[in-house]
């Protein structure tokens, strides 16, 4: 029994071209979109007293394949690290970790949406 595939070379060329289009800019846009979702979810989870921490959750620039979301360590929200992880005298009150864990599906969906749009698949 012999099986012939018609159009296989066309499909392979299409997939190769698609891979080339997933360049740094597409990955960067997807990372930023996911980071924006995480930033908003983290803001909703912050234990609010003055609002400084909530107002100072920032997104870093994309560096390679990474982007960071969290409190501005140089500004008035430096204490966000202490809330997230606790200290020897204070229990942790995490907001960023739970925001990520509870919203992974939404972050991934947003990133996938951006990639599909950038590749012209939607």
Coordinates of C-alpha atoms in Angstrom, one line a residue:
X1 CA 0.0 0.0 0.0
X2 CA 1.4 3.4 -1.0
X3 CA 0.3 6.7 0.5
X4 CA 1.0 10.0 -1.3
X5 CA 0.7 13.3 0.4
X6 CA -0.1 16.2 -1.9
X7 CA 0.9 19.7 -0.7
X8 CA 3.3 18.5 2.0
X9 CA 6.1 20.7 0.7
X10 CA 3.7 23.7 0.7
X11 CA 2.7 23.0 4.3
X12 CA 6.3 22.6 5.4
X13 CA 7.2 25.9 3.8
X14 CA 4.3 27.6 5.5
X15 CA 5.3 26.2 8.9
X16 CA 8.9 27.3 8.3
X17 CA 7.8 30.8 7.4
X18 CA 5.5 30.9 10.4
X19 CA 8.5 30.0 12.7
X20 CA 10.5 32.9 11.2
X21 CA 7.7 35.3 12.0
X22 CA 7.7 34.4 15.7
X23 CA 10.6 36.7 16.1
X24 CA 11.7 38.8 19.1
X25 CA 9.1 41.4 18.6
X26 CA 6.2 39.0 18.6
X27 CA 7.6 37.3 21.8
X28 CA 8.1 40.7 23.4
X29 CA 4.5 41.7 22.6
X30 CA 3.1 38.5 24.1
X31 CA 5.2 38.8 27.2
X32 CA 4.1 42.4 27.8
X33 CA 0.4 41.4 27.3
X34 CA 0.8 38.7 29.9
X35 CA 2.6 41.0 32.2
X36 CA -0.2 43.6 32.0
X37 CA -2.8 41.0 33.0
X38 CA -0.6 39.9 36.0
X39 CA 0.0 43.5 37.0
X40 CA -3.8 44.2 37.1
X41 CA -4.5 40.9 39.0
X42 CA -1.7 41.7 41.5
X43 CA -3.1 45.2 42.1
X44 CA -6.5 43.6 43.0
X45 CA -4.7 41.3 45.5
X46 CA -2.6 43.9 47.3
X47 CA -3.5 44.4 51.0
X48 CA -4.4 48.1 50.7
X49 CA -3.6 50.7 53.4
X50 CA -2.3 53.8 51.6
X51 CA -2.5 52.7 48.0
X52 CA 1.2 53.3 47.4
X53 CA 2.0 49.7 46.8
X54 CA -1.0 49.2 44.5
X55 CA 0.0 52.3 42.5
X56 CA 3.6 51.2 42.2
X57 CA 3.5 47.7 40.8
X58 CA 5.6 48.0 37.6
X59 CA 6.5 46.0 34.6
X60 CA 10.2 45.8 33.6
X61 CA 11.5 45.9 30.1
X62 CA 11.8 42.6 28.3
X63 CA 15.2 41.2 28.8
X64 CA 15.8 38.2 26.6
X65 CA 12.9 35.9 27.3
X66 CA 12.0 37.4 30.7
X67 CA 9.9 40.2 32.0
X68 CA 9.4 41.1 35.7
X69 CA 6.2 42.3 37.4
X70 CA 6.3 43.6 40.9
X71 CA 6.7 46.5 43.3
X72 CA 9.0 49.3 42.3
X73 CA 12.0 48.5 44.6
X74 CA 13.5 52.0 44.2
X75 CA 10.4 54.0 45.1
X76 CA 7.9 54.3 47.9
X77 CA 6.7 50.7 47.4
X78 CA 10.0 49.0 48.4
X79 CA 8.2 47.3 51.2
X80 CA 6.2 45.1 48.8
X81 CA 8.9 42.5 49.0
X82 CA 8.4 42.3 52.7
X83 CA 4.7 41.8 52.4
X84 CA 5.1 39.1 49.7
X85 CA 7.7 37.1 51.6
X86 CA 7.4 38.2 55.2
X87 CA 10.2 39.0 57.7
X88 CA 11.4 37.6 60.9
X89 CA 8.8 39.6 62.7
X90 CA 6.0 39.6 60.2
X91 CA 4.1 36.8 58.4
X92 CA 4.0 36.9 54.7
X93 CA 0.9 38.5 53.0
X94 CA 1.6 37.3 49.5
X95 CA -0.2 39.1 46.6
X96 CA 2.0 38.6 43.6
X97 CA 2.5 34.8 43.8
X98 CA -1.2 34.1 44.3
X99 CA -2.1 36.5 41.4
X100 CA 0.1 34.5 39.1
X101 CA -1.0 31.1 40.3
X102 CA -4.7 32.0 40.2
X103 CA -4.6 33.6 36.8
X104 CA -2.2 31.4 34.8
X105 CA -4.8 30.4 32.3
X106 CA -5.8 34.0 31.6
X107 CA -2.2 35.1 31.2
X108 CA -1.5 32.2 28.8
X109 CA -4.6 32.9 26.8
X110 CA -3.7 36.6 26.5
X111 CA -0.2 35.7 25.3
X112 CA -1.6 33.1 22.8
X113 CA -4.1 35.7 21.5
X114 CA -1.3 38.2 20.8
X115 CA 0.8 35.5 19.1
X116 CA -2.1 34.4 16.9
X117 CA -2.9 37.9 16.0
X118 CA 0.7 38.7 15.1
X119 CA 1.0 35.6 13.0
X120 CA -2.2 36.4 11.2
X121 CA -4.1 33.4 12.5
X122 CA -7.1 35.3 13.7

